[in-house]
Amino acid sequence: MILLLNLEKLFTPLLNQAYISLFFTALLILFFILKKYQYSLRSLLPFKYVEKSITEDLLKQLYHITSSQKTTDFRMLSGALKIPERKILKVVESMTQNGLIHISEGHVTLTKTGKNYALSIIRIHRLWEKYLSEKTGFDKSLWHDLAEAKEHQLSKEETEALYEELGRPRFDPHGDPIPTALGEMISETGTSIVGIPKGTVTKIIHIEDEPKSIYRQIIKEKLHIGAHVKILNADNHHIIFESEGHSIQLSTVVASNIQVVLLNSQETYEEGNVRLSSLIEGEHATILGISSECRGANRRRLLDLGFIKGTFLNLEYMGPNQNPRAYRLRNTLIALRNDQADFILIKKTQYDRTGSL
Amino acid sequence: MKNKDIQDLLDLASELRWEIGENFHDTLVEGIYTDAAQIAQKTEIKIGEPNPYSFERKLDQVLTSKKYGFPVMILILSIILWLTIQGANYPSSLLASFFLEFLYPMLKTGASQIGLPWWLDGFLIDGVYLALGWVISVMLPPMAIFFPMFTLLEDFGYLPRVAFNLDSLFKKSGAHGKQALTMSMGWGCNAAGVVATRIIDSPRERLIAIITNNFSLCNGRWPTQILIATIFIGALVPDNFSSILASLAVIGIALLGIGFTFLSSWMLSKTLLKGEVSTFALELPPFRPPNLWTTLYTSLIDRTLIVLWRAIVFAAPAGAIIWLISNIYVDDLSLANITIDWMDGFGLFFGLNGVILLAYVVAIPANEIVIPTILMLTVAHLNLMGAGNGVMFELESTTETAALLHAGGWTLLTGINLMLFSLLHNPCSTTIYTIYQETKSWKWTVFASIMPVILGFLVIFLVTQMWQLFQ
Amino acid sequence: MTELEACDSCALNNSAQLLKLGINVENADYVIALAGNPNTGKSTVFNSLTGLKQHTGNWPGKTVTRAEGGYRFKDHKMKLIDLPGTYSLLSTSQDEEITRNFILFGKPDVTIIVVDAARIERNLNLVLQILEITDRAVLCLNLMDEALRHHIDIDERTLGKELGIPVVKCSAIKKQGISELISTVHQVATRQIICKPHRIKGLSKSVKKMVEKLDKIIRKNYPGLPNSRWIAMRLLDADADIIKALKNGDFINN
Ligand SMILES: Nc1nc2c(ncn2[C@@H]2O[C@H](COP(=O)(O)OP(=O)(O)OP(=O)(O)O)[C@@H](O)[C@H]2O)c(=O)[nH]1
Ligand SMILES: [Mg+2]
């Protein structure tokens, strides 16, 4: 017992109030910092752990540069990847030895092997974005970064299993084609939304997710692949169009990152459609469809619950914070959060006795 | 079917899928609903005017309104707790006097008549029997009142409205609105609450719901809260108001639990379990008049007795252990006393005491037996009845329990801290096992078990420091 | 459905022949599954048949694990499985997995589909999906008391004809219609009633053609499979569970 009592004496000053609070605060702060910068901290790791990912990032970068018919040198690469030139040179050396790239007069080009390798990385990246969009709830602003990390981790077998699980998709959620396992890629057919004459109805097929600042502006307007867009007005600096009941104005620079096609013969543009979230108490509406922005499990859940084209519904009441809200359809009350109701496109109607109420 | 044929079939399927476009699923569901609408139209007969559900609508609007939604929720909870506290008092002391005053001496005399050796008599009657008697008299009455009332609410259809009201708060803390449902289930039993998280279909949010379920006071902990609140907080005011103040204190703890649920959900979703909140789609069922007698019967038989049985199963060995450690001596001190003295320093530092800490160690299998263990250990520690008898004591009312605890050096601070610690400590063994079953991950099981204890110590430490600051 | 009419008069006898077996489910002659939308009273029906005390509650998602119980009727021992409620079999969400897998791969002899009589259109979504999978089912039109209170009645003859399976009106909580349900289930199990389940018709022409194309290949490989069309539709939808089952040969002994 004497020993134990002594121990206690020993610890008592340590258990002082100030020490404890300080310790916990420091621990918390450290944790948040590490969590926040976990990707950027990569360059602090020993070289052999990061060689693979730098190689792969370089290949990808080179692939994109080559396919846009440009040439590049080390300085530009170093800038684009945010990695010191010293490290790039080291990687480039071993890449040349492995026959992935070819250097002549300071310009770097991809070999056939290198190109295939690059495509396989792009394949993983896009498949993973598809996975994130279909099977998880991650916000789309996070997809790119998560896929950047994942693309260096998946093995060939895992990639193919993922491909099967996702139902062999051909496009990623941004509308970019996913290269096949053999390295083939469908070429894109859309045109930029800038320059489309006013009054035309088009469908978005691709939104470029880089640079990030522009991408964020686009998704802030809730624009997405598959959305129907009607051009209302356009001049040299701005373009104004209508999508899902909202009128949106973008600068030409931003809008040029959106690619569209004309509607095909089976698709029609519904005038006067609005989002379900704009329905107010006592109003009635008919569902026109679920926005193609909502996909995967979320879409299926909404369909299962009966949010189907042609369904008649009304807003019954709102929660204490106006969110979620309860809708009555087919004689059942269903509560949805507003961000989900945003996905459901409706047309407001009069109360209809023959409706399912 | 040969492998190659299967591969061909799958290839063909994905080729065709590509032809249909991405919306085959929509097409299929729309097709099914078209059929469903046709059939429904042919078979549904409206009798006279369709019922406008006007009463239900009004009620729903009140229960979920900005003005009344939250107040009604708290009011209902308060009424249930007040009725439980008020109603359990009398039957509890009745049971206690039956088991401890009437039956206990008879057993003792009987044992000595048939010449049972002192250690067997002590082990069985002073250890096992007394623990059982305590568990039954402390736990049965509150549960027999609490459960039926809760079940009536559940059958009426109120729980989904609670989930609906709380969803915006859950959304802010990065969790799923259905967590409100699993939280309410946790008020009955945390293990059941953990299983109920299966209704949350996103794995991330489900994990949050599992980890934080422990912050719902389970039925094993309600009696602890009620008893301690009655003794230490109810006693602060005149008798007429004491049960009201005690209920308010318990409600405070329950609400604090909800607060901690939000707080830890928020912290988890910002750190370890990062990711966007997915969806919340909840069907709000119609209100249904509950069937009073069936409810009373099933909640008594199903819940109360099953939970009581579990408590008994765990209490018996705990009683035995307590008797043993109180009667094994090293030098001049019993094992219990040595441990308690040793833990006292640590306990007092956090505003608890050695008895409480030892009780929580003994009670890891089940929360239900914390209070009886504390009382028995206090008696053993004070050695009220002289050496050898160990755990014999008679307590037929809370006043006497209070006297005993005060004699054991308890203060208002100890009481408050015990209530807090009873809210914030590791889940019971069944719940820990269930968490493992549901997550299949040791990592999360360990995390879910340890996190609340750390939080608990942190909170009572802060409370104690503040308390001492203002003294 | 003449068998059903004949049975109306013998309803009283049935309860005399019912023996609740609780959890004693060994050596059952038939396996009966209880499926349906959440909160339609499946567990209540289960309790009144087996005498067990499955938890019930007025909110969707009360049952999350499957429960088994038994009863004996006319010399046959039935094993009854209470399943978690589900809105559809098309999703891949985890909470509906148990039910989806049991209906597809558990191969119950009879499936009792419990529906809410006041919300029939919405419930039919799942009913029609189940009828694509199994050809032996009974529709339990539950919550009749509530439907009538809300001025809704159901023409169960027409419904039975449309769906091709027997329909029984019930109010499980008041034990109304349970005895008729028991005898109807028995008749379907013993093939005294042969069901001709409804098949989904509302698909567009081009989709129908594709489904048929796949269906034909599947039927060629597994003659006599009752749900080849369903499998074809699931393959088109890239259902990972179905693809796995196909690779493992889980459909062969159907
Ligand atoms: N009025 C009335 N209520 C019923 C009837 N059948 C069931 N209920 C009530 O409906 C509610 C749901 O019943 P459950 O048996 O739990 O439903 P379930 O289908 O098992 O629900 P899940 O397990 O969530 O899928 C309970 O409150 C029952 O008391 C009925 O025939 N009439
Ligand atoms: Mg159930």
mmCIF file of N, CA and C in Angstrom, chain A residues 93-185:
data_model
loop_
_atom_site.group_PDB
_atom_site.id
_atom_site.type_symbol
_atom_site.label_atom_id
_atom_site.label_comp_id
_atom_site.label_asym_id
_atom_site.label_seq_id
_atom_site.Cartn_x
_atom_site.Cartn_y
_atom_site.Cartn_z
ATOM 1 N N GLU A 93 14.013 10.429 -64.113
ATOM 2 C CA GLU A 93 15.143 9.547 -64.454
ATOM 3 C C GLU A 93 14.717 8.090 -64.482
ATOM 4 N N SER A 94 14.041 7.678 -63.392
ATOM 5 C CA SER A 94 13.664 6.266 -63.365
ATOM 6 C C SER A 94 12.541 5.981 -64.352
ATOM 7 N N MET A 95 11.725 6.987 -64.656
ATOM 8 C CA MET A 95 10.655 6.774 -65.635
ATOM 9 C C MET A 95 11.236 6.583 -67.034
ATOM 10 N N THR A 96 12.281 7.327 -67.331
ATOM 11 C CA THR A 96 12.916 7.161 -68.639
ATOM 12 C C THR A 96 13.509 5.761 -68.753
ATOM 13 N N GLN A 97 14.142 5.346 -67.650
ATOM 14 C CA GLN A 97 14.740 4.005 -67.663
ATOM 15 C C GLN A 97 13.684 2.934 -67.877
ATOM 16 N N ASN A 98 12.499 3.123 -67.265
ATOM 17 C CA ASN A 98 11.440 2.130 -67.406
ATOM 18 C C ASN A 98 10.672 2.260 -68.718
ATOM 19 N N GLY A 99 11.080 3.210 -69.552
ATOM 20 C CA GLY A 99 10.447 3.339 -70.859
ATOM 21 C C GLY A 99 9.056 3.933 -70.812
ATOM 22 N N LEU A 100 8.766 4.743 -69.822
ATOM 23 C CA LEU A 100 7.444 5.356 -69.742
ATOM 24 C C LEU A 100 7.408 6.684 -70.491
ATOM 25 N N ILE A 101 8.549 7.397 -70.447
ATOM 26 C CA ILE A 101 8.587 8.679 -71.142
ATOM 27 C C ILE A 101 9.838 8.776 -72.005
ATOM 28 N N HIS A 102 9.826 9.795 -72.802
ATOM 29 C CA HIS A 102 10.894 9.970 -73.764
ATOM 30 C C HIS A 102 11.258 11.456 -73.733
ATOM 31 N N ILE A 103 12.559 11.770 -73.632
ATOM 32 C CA ILE A 103 12.949 13.174 -73.547
ATOM 33 C C ILE A 103 13.805 13.554 -74.747
ATOM 34 N N SER A 104 13.367 14.625 -75.410
ATOM 35 C CA SER A 104 14.244 15.145 -76.462
ATOM 36 C C SER A 104 14.216 16.665 -76.419
ATOM 37 N N GLU A 105 15.367 17.266 -76.441
ATOM 38 C CA GLU A 105 15.559 18.713 -76.391
ATOM 39 C C GLU A 105 14.769 19.368 -75.261
ATOM 40 N N GLY A 106 14.824 18.733 -74.088
ATOM 41 C CA GLY A 106 14.157 19.336 -72.932
ATOM 42 C C GLY A 106 12.651 19.125 -72.910
ATOM 43 N N HIS A 107 12.047 18.629 -74.005
ATOM 44 C CA HIS A 107 10.610 18.360 -74.015
ATOM 45 C C HIS A 107 10.350 16.926 -73.613
ATOM 46 N N VAL A 108 9.276 16.738 -72.840
ATOM 47 C CA VAL A 108 8.954 15.398 -72.367
ATOM 48 C C VAL A 108 7.742 14.883 -73.122
ATOM 49 N N THR A 109 7.818 13.665 -73.660
ATOM 50 C CA THR A 109 6.633 13.069 -74.286
ATOM 51 C C THR A 109 6.425 11.670 -73.728
ATOM 52 N N LEU A 110 5.182 11.187 -73.885
ATOM 53 C CA LEU A 110 4.831 9.858 -73.385
ATOM 54 C C LEU A 110 5.163 8.786 -74.405
ATOM 55 N N THR A 111 5.659 7.623 -73.948
ATOM 56 C CA THR A 111 5.778 6.482 -74.855
ATOM 57 C C THR A 111 4.440 5.761 -74.858
ATOM 58 N N LYS A 112 4.346 4.700 -75.687
ATOM 59 C CA LYS A 112 3.088 3.936 -75.757
ATOM 60 C C LYS A 112 2.760 3.329 -74.382
ATOM 61 N N THR A 113 3.776 2.714 -73.767
ATOM 62 C CA THR A 113 3.574 2.136 -72.432
ATOM 63 C C THR A 113 3.137 3.214 -71.452
ATOM 64 N N GLY A 114 3.805 4.339 -71.544
ATOM 65 C CA GLY A 114 3.485 5.434 -70.637
ATOM 66 C C GLY A 114 2.054 5.890 -70.809
ATOM 67 N N LYS A 115 1.607 5.950 -72.047
ATOM 68 C CA LYS A 115 0.250 6.415 -72.318
ATOM 69 C C LYS A 115 -0.771 5.440 -71.724
ATOM 70 N N ASN A 116 -0.491 4.138 -71.923
ATOM 71 C CA ASN A 116 -1.404 3.145 -71.367
ATOM 72 C C ASN A 116 -1.457 3.211 -69.844
ATOM 73 N N TYR A 117 -0.286 3.396 -69.264
ATOM 74 C CA TYR A 117 -0.233 3.524 -67.803
ATOM 75 C C TYR A 117 -1.083 4.723 -67.376
ATOM 76 N N ALA A 118 -0.890 5.846 -68.071
ATOM 77 C CA ALA A 118 -1.640 7.057 -67.725
ATOM 78 C C ALA A 118 -3.139 6.793 -67.819
ATOM 79 N N LEU A 119 -3.547 6.109 -68.905
ATOM 80 C CA LEU A 119 -4.976 5.835 -69.078
ATOM 81 C C LEU A 119 -5.514 4.955 -67.958
ATOM 82 N N SER A 120 -4.671 4.001 -67.502
ATOM 83 C CA SER A 120 -5.164 3.122 -66.441
ATOM 84 C C SER A 120 -5.363 3.908 -65.148
ATOM 85 N N ILE A 121 -4.529 4.931 -64.935
ATOM 86 C CA ILE A 121 -4.722 5.761 -63.744
ATOM 87 C C ILE A 121 -5.977 6.618 -63.883
ATOM 88 N N ILE A 122 -6.168 7.158 -65.081
ATOM 89 C CA ILE A 122 -7.371 7.962 -65.316
ATOM 90 C C ILE A 122 -8.612 7.096 -65.139
ATOM 91 N N ARG A 123 -8.494 5.834 -65.571
ATOM 92 C CA ARG A 123 -9.615 4.909 -65.428
ATOM 93 C C ARG A 123 -9.990 4.758 -63.939
ATOM 94 N N ILE A 124 -8.978 4.523 -63.107
ATOM 95 C CA ILE A 124 -9.282 4.364 -61.678
ATOM 96 C C ILE A 124 -9.899 5.647 -61.115
ATOM 97 N N HIS A 125 -9.284 6.774 -61.493
ATOM 98 C CA HIS A 125 -9.765 8.055 -60.979
ATOM 99 C C HIS A 125 -11.249 8.245 -61.298
ATOM 100 N N ARG A 126 -11.600 8.020 -62.547
ATOM 101 C CA ARG A 126 -12.984 8.284 -62.958
ATOM 102 C C ARG A 126 -13.942 7.244 -62.393
ATOM 103 N N LEU A 127 -13.477 5.989 -62.332
ATOM 104 C CA LEU A 127 -14.329 4.962 -61.720
ATOM 105 C C LEU A 127 -14.595 5.297 -60.259
ATOM 106 N N TRP A 128 -13.545 5.766 -59.588
ATOM 107 C CA TRP A 128 -13.735 6.065 -58.173
ATOM 108 C C TRP A 128 -14.679 7.247 -57.981
ATOM 109 N N GLU A 129 -14.594 8.232 -58.848
ATOM 110 C CA GLU A 129 -15.552 9.331 -58.763
ATOM 111 C C GLU A 129 -16.963 8.822 -58.989
ATOM 112 N N LYS A 130 -17.078 7.888 -59.925
ATOM 113 C CA LYS A 130 -18.389 7.296 -60.186
ATOM 114 C C LYS A 130 -18.882 6.572 -58.931
ATOM 115 N N TYR A 131 -17.966 5.833 -58.329
ATOM 116 C CA TYR A 131 -18.317 5.108 -57.107
ATOM 117 C C TYR A 131 -18.777 6.084 -56.019
ATOM 118 N N LEU A 132 -18.003 7.136 -55.834
ATOM 119 C CA LEU A 132 -18.356 8.104 -54.794
ATOM 120 C C LEU A 132 -19.719 8.723 -55.052
ATOM 121 N N SER A 133 -20.009 8.960 -56.332
ATOM 122 C CA SER A 133 -21.284 9.601 -56.648
ATOM 123 C C SER A 133 -22.447 8.635 -56.498
ATOM 124 N N GLU A 134 -22.206 7.346 -56.771
ATOM 125 C CA GLU A 134 -23.316 6.394 -56.749
ATOM 126 C C GLU A 134 -23.549 5.804 -55.370
ATOM 127 N N LYS A 135 -22.458 5.499 -54.691
ATOM 128 C CA LYS A 135 -22.624 4.673 -53.496
ATOM 129 C C LYS A 135 -22.364 5.395 -52.187
ATOM 130 N N THR A 136 -21.887 6.615 -52.225
ATOM 131 C CA THR A 136 -21.625 7.295 -50.955
ATOM 132 C C THR A 136 -22.319 8.644 -50.925
ATOM 133 N N GLY A 137 -22.278 9.273 -49.765
ATOM 134 C CA GLY A 137 -22.921 10.570 -49.632
ATOM 135 C C GLY A 137 -21.942 11.735 -49.698
ATOM 136 N N PHE A 138 -20.699 11.472 -50.132
ATOM 137 C CA PHE A 138 -19.731 12.559 -50.173
ATOM 138 C C PHE A 138 -20.162 13.664 -51.113
ATOM 139 N N ASP A 139 -19.939 14.877 -50.704
ATOM 140 C CA ASP A 139 -20.294 16.015 -51.526
ATOM 141 C C ASP A 139 -19.436 16.030 -52.767
ATOM 142 N N LYS A 140 -19.998 16.538 -53.875
ATOM 143 C CA LYS A 140 -19.241 16.393 -55.112
ATOM 144 C C LYS A 140 -17.998 17.266 -55.157
ATOM 145 N N SER A 141 -17.928 18.265 -54.293
ATOM 146 C CA SER A 141 -16.698 19.055 -54.290
ATOM 147 C C SER A 141 -15.533 18.241 -53.705
ATOM 148 N N LEU A 142 -15.857 17.145 -53.030
ATOM 149 C CA LEU A 142 -14.796 16.326 -52.435
ATOM 150 C C LEU A 142 -14.351 15.179 -53.346
ATOM 151 N N TRP A 143 -15.174 14.863 -54.368
ATOM 152 C CA TRP A 143 -14.890 13.669 -55.171
ATOM 153 C C TRP A 143 -13.490 13.683 -55.757
ATOM 154 N N HIS A 144 -13.128 14.832 -56.354
ATOM 155 C CA HIS A 144 -11.868 14.891 -57.080
ATOM 156 C C HIS A 144 -10.684 14.557 -56.169
ATOM 157 N N ASP A 145 -10.640 15.196 -55.018
ATOM 158 C CA ASP A 145 -9.498 14.978 -54.125
ATOM 159 C C ASP A 145 -9.443 13.550 -53.612
ATOM 160 N N LEU A 146 -10.610 13.012 -53.305
ATOM 161 C CA LEU A 146 -10.633 11.633 -52.823
ATOM 162 C C LEU A 146 -10.133 10.684 -53.909
ATOM 163 N N ALA A 147 -10.561 10.956 -55.145
ATOM 164 C CA ALA A 147 -10.142 10.094 -56.244
ATOM 165 C C ALA A 147 -8.656 10.267 -56.538
ATOM 166 N N GLU A 148 -8.139 11.492 -56.354
ATOM 167 C CA GLU A 148 -6.699 11.729 -56.537
ATOM 168 C C GLU A 148 -5.895 10.807 -55.631
ATOM 169 N N ALA A 149 -6.379 10.611 -54.393
ATOM 170 C CA ALA A 149 -5.645 9.748 -53.480
ATOM 171 C C ALA A 149 -5.860 8.277 -53.837
ATOM 172 N N LYS A 150 -7.093 7.954 -54.208
ATOM 173 C CA LYS A 150 -7.431 6.542 -54.437
ATOM 174 C C LYS A 150 -6.747 5.984 -55.677
ATOM 175 N N GLU A 151 -6.537 6.830 -56.680
ATOM 176 C CA GLU A 151 -6.045 6.321 -57.959
ATOM 177 C C GLU A 151 -4.671 5.657 -57.829
ATOM 178 N N HIS A 152 -3.942 5.982 -56.765
ATOM 179 C CA HIS A 152 -2.627 5.361 -56.590
ATOM 180 C C HIS A 152 -2.701 4.086 -55.768
ATOM 181 N N GLN A 153 -3.890 3.771 -55.281
ATOM 182 C CA GLN A 153 -3.986 2.670 -54.331
ATOM 183 C C GLN A 153 -4.618 1.395 -54.872
ATOM 184 N N LEU A 154 -5.508 1.522 -55.857
ATOM 185 C CA LEU A 154 -6.240 0.338 -56.295
ATOM 186 C C LEU A 154 -5.393 -0.542 -57.216
ATOM 187 N N SER A 155 -5.462 -1.852 -56.971
ATOM 188 C CA SER A 155 -4.775 -2.776 -57.876
ATOM 189 C C SER A 155 -5.648 -3.019 -59.106
ATOM 190 N N LYS A 156 -5.080 -3.714 -60.076
ATOM 191 C CA LYS A 156 -5.813 -3.989 -61.303
ATOM 192 C C LYS A 156 -7.089 -4.786 -61.014
ATOM 193 N N GLU A 157 -6.941 -5.821 -60.162
ATOM 194 C CA GLU A 157 -8.094 -6.678 -59.855
ATOM 195 C C GLU A 157 -9.192 -5.874 -59.159
ATOM 196 N N GLU A 158 -8.752 -5.056 -58.200
ATOM 197 C CA GLU A 158 -9.741 -4.257 -57.467
ATOM 198 C C GLU A 158 -10.475 -3.311 -58.414
ATOM 199 N N THR A 159 -9.710 -2.758 -59.359
ATOM 200 C CA THR A 159 -10.334 -1.849 -60.315
ATOM 201 C C THR A 159 -11.393 -2.567 -61.133
ATOM 202 N N GLU A 160 -11.047 -3.780 -61.591
ATOM 203 C CA GLU A 160 -12.017 -4.498 -62.427
ATOM 204 C C GLU A 160 -13.245 -4.887 -61.612
ATOM 205 N N ALA A 161 -13.030 -5.282 -60.339
ATOM 206 C CA ALA A 161 -14.170 -5.632 -59.488
ATOM 207 C C ALA A 161 -15.078 -4.412 -59.302
ATOM 208 N N LEU A 162 -14.445 -3.258 -59.138
ATOM 209 C CA LEU A 162 -15.207 -2.016 -58.976
ATOM 210 C C LEU A 162 -16.015 -1.725 -60.243
ATOM 211 N N TYR A 163 -15.383 -1.946 -61.378
ATOM 212 C CA TYR A 163 -16.022 -1.715 -62.673
ATOM 213 C C TYR A 163 -17.279 -2.574 -62.798
ATOM 214 N N GLU A 164 -17.154 -3.851 -62.395
ATOM 215 C CA GLU A 164 -18.306 -4.742 -62.454
ATOM 216 C C GLU A 164 -19.388 -4.279 -61.490
ATOM 217 N N GLU A 165 -18.968 -3.937 -60.277
ATOM 218 C CA GLU A 165 -19.937 -3.568 -59.245
ATOM 219 C C GLU A 165 -20.743 -2.341 -59.657
ATOM 220 N N LEU A 166 -20.093 -1.461 -60.391
ATOM 221 C CA LEU A 166 -20.782 -0.236 -60.789
ATOM 222 C C LEU A 166 -21.617 -0.429 -62.052
ATOM 223 N N GLY A 167 -21.657 -1.677 -62.575
ATOM 224 C CA GLY A 167 -22.453 -1.910 -63.768
ATOM 225 C C GLY A 167 -21.771 -1.424 -65.032
ATOM 226 N N ARG A 168 -20.462 -1.561 -65.064
ATOM 227 C CA ARG A 168 -19.656 -1.216 -66.247
ATOM 228 C C ARG A 168 -19.982 0.162 -66.815
ATOM 229 N N PRO A 169 -19.774 1.199 -66.037
ATOM 230 C CA PRO A 169 -20.119 2.539 -66.507
ATOM 231 C C PRO A 169 -19.184 3.014 -67.614
ATOM 232 N N ARG A 170 -19.674 3.943 -68.412
ATOM 233 C CA ARG A 170 -18.837 4.487 -69.488
ATOM 234 C C ARG A 170 -18.449 5.936 -69.263
ATOM 235 N N PHE A 171 -19.190 6.595 -68.373
ATOM 236 C CA PHE A 171 -18.864 7.998 -68.103
ATOM 237 C C PHE A 171 -18.749 8.224 -66.609
ATOM 238 N N ASP A 172 -17.898 9.144 -66.218
ATOM 239 C CA ASP A 172 -17.813 9.495 -64.802
ATOM 240 C C ASP A 172 -18.872 10.555 -64.501
ATOM 241 N N PRO A 173 -19.055 10.901 -63.225
ATOM 242 C CA PRO A 173 -20.148 11.831 -62.903
ATOM 243 C C PRO A 173 -19.978 13.237 -63.486
ATOM 244 N N HIS A 174 -18.807 13.565 -63.978
ATOM 245 C CA HIS A 174 -18.654 14.875 -64.625
ATOM 246 C C HIS A 174 -18.945 14.789 -66.107
ATOM 247 N N GLY A 175 -19.246 13.557 -66.576
ATOM 248 C CA GLY A 175 -19.532 13.389 -67.994
ATOM 249 C C GLY A 175 -18.310 13.029 -68.798
ATOM 250 N N ASP A 176 -17.167 12.840 -68.135
ATOM 251 C CA ASP A 176 -15.961 12.433 -68.862
ATOM 252 C C ASP A 176 -16.010 10.941 -69.127
ATOM 253 N N PRO A 177 -15.555 10.523 -70.318
ATOM 254 C CA PRO A 177 -15.555 9.090 -70.607
ATOM 255 C C PRO A 177 -14.533 8.354 -69.746
ATOM 256 N N ILE A 178 -14.886 7.128 -69.341
ATOM 257 C CA ILE A 178 -13.962 6.308 -68.568
ATOM 258 C C ILE A 178 -13.214 5.396 -69.540
ATOM 259 N N PRO A 179 -11.871 5.428 -69.559
ATOM 260 C CA PRO A 179 -11.136 4.557 -70.476
ATOM 261 C C PRO A 179 -11.450 3.097 -70.177
ATOM 262 N N THR A 180 -11.485 2.241 -71.192
ATOM 263 C CA THR A 180 -11.712 0.818 -70.943
ATOM 264 C C THR A 180 -10.423 0.208 -70.420
ATOM 265 N N ALA A 181 -10.534 -1.080 -70.002
ATOM 266 C CA ALA A 181 -9.352 -1.755 -69.463
ATOM 267 C C ALA A 181 -8.259 -1.838 -70.520
ATOM 268 N N LEU A 182 -8.650 -1.783 -71.806
ATOM 269 C CA LEU A 182 -7.658 -1.869 -72.875
ATOM 270 C C LEU A 182 -7.124 -0.495 -73.260
ATOM 271 N N GLY A 183 -7.577 0.512 -72.551
ATOM 272 C CA GLY A 183 -7.058 1.848 -72.819
ATOM 273 C C GLY A 183 -7.757 2.575 -73.945
ATOM 274 N N GLU A 184 -8.993 2.135 -74.279
ATOM 275 C CA GLU A 184 -9.728 2.883 -75.300
ATOM 276 C C GLU A 184 -10.653 3.883 -74.618
ATOM 277 N N MET A 185 -10.894 4.988 -75.329
ATOM 278 C CA MET A 185 -11.723 6.014 -74.707
ATOM 279 C C MET A 185 -12.616 6.632 -75.753
#
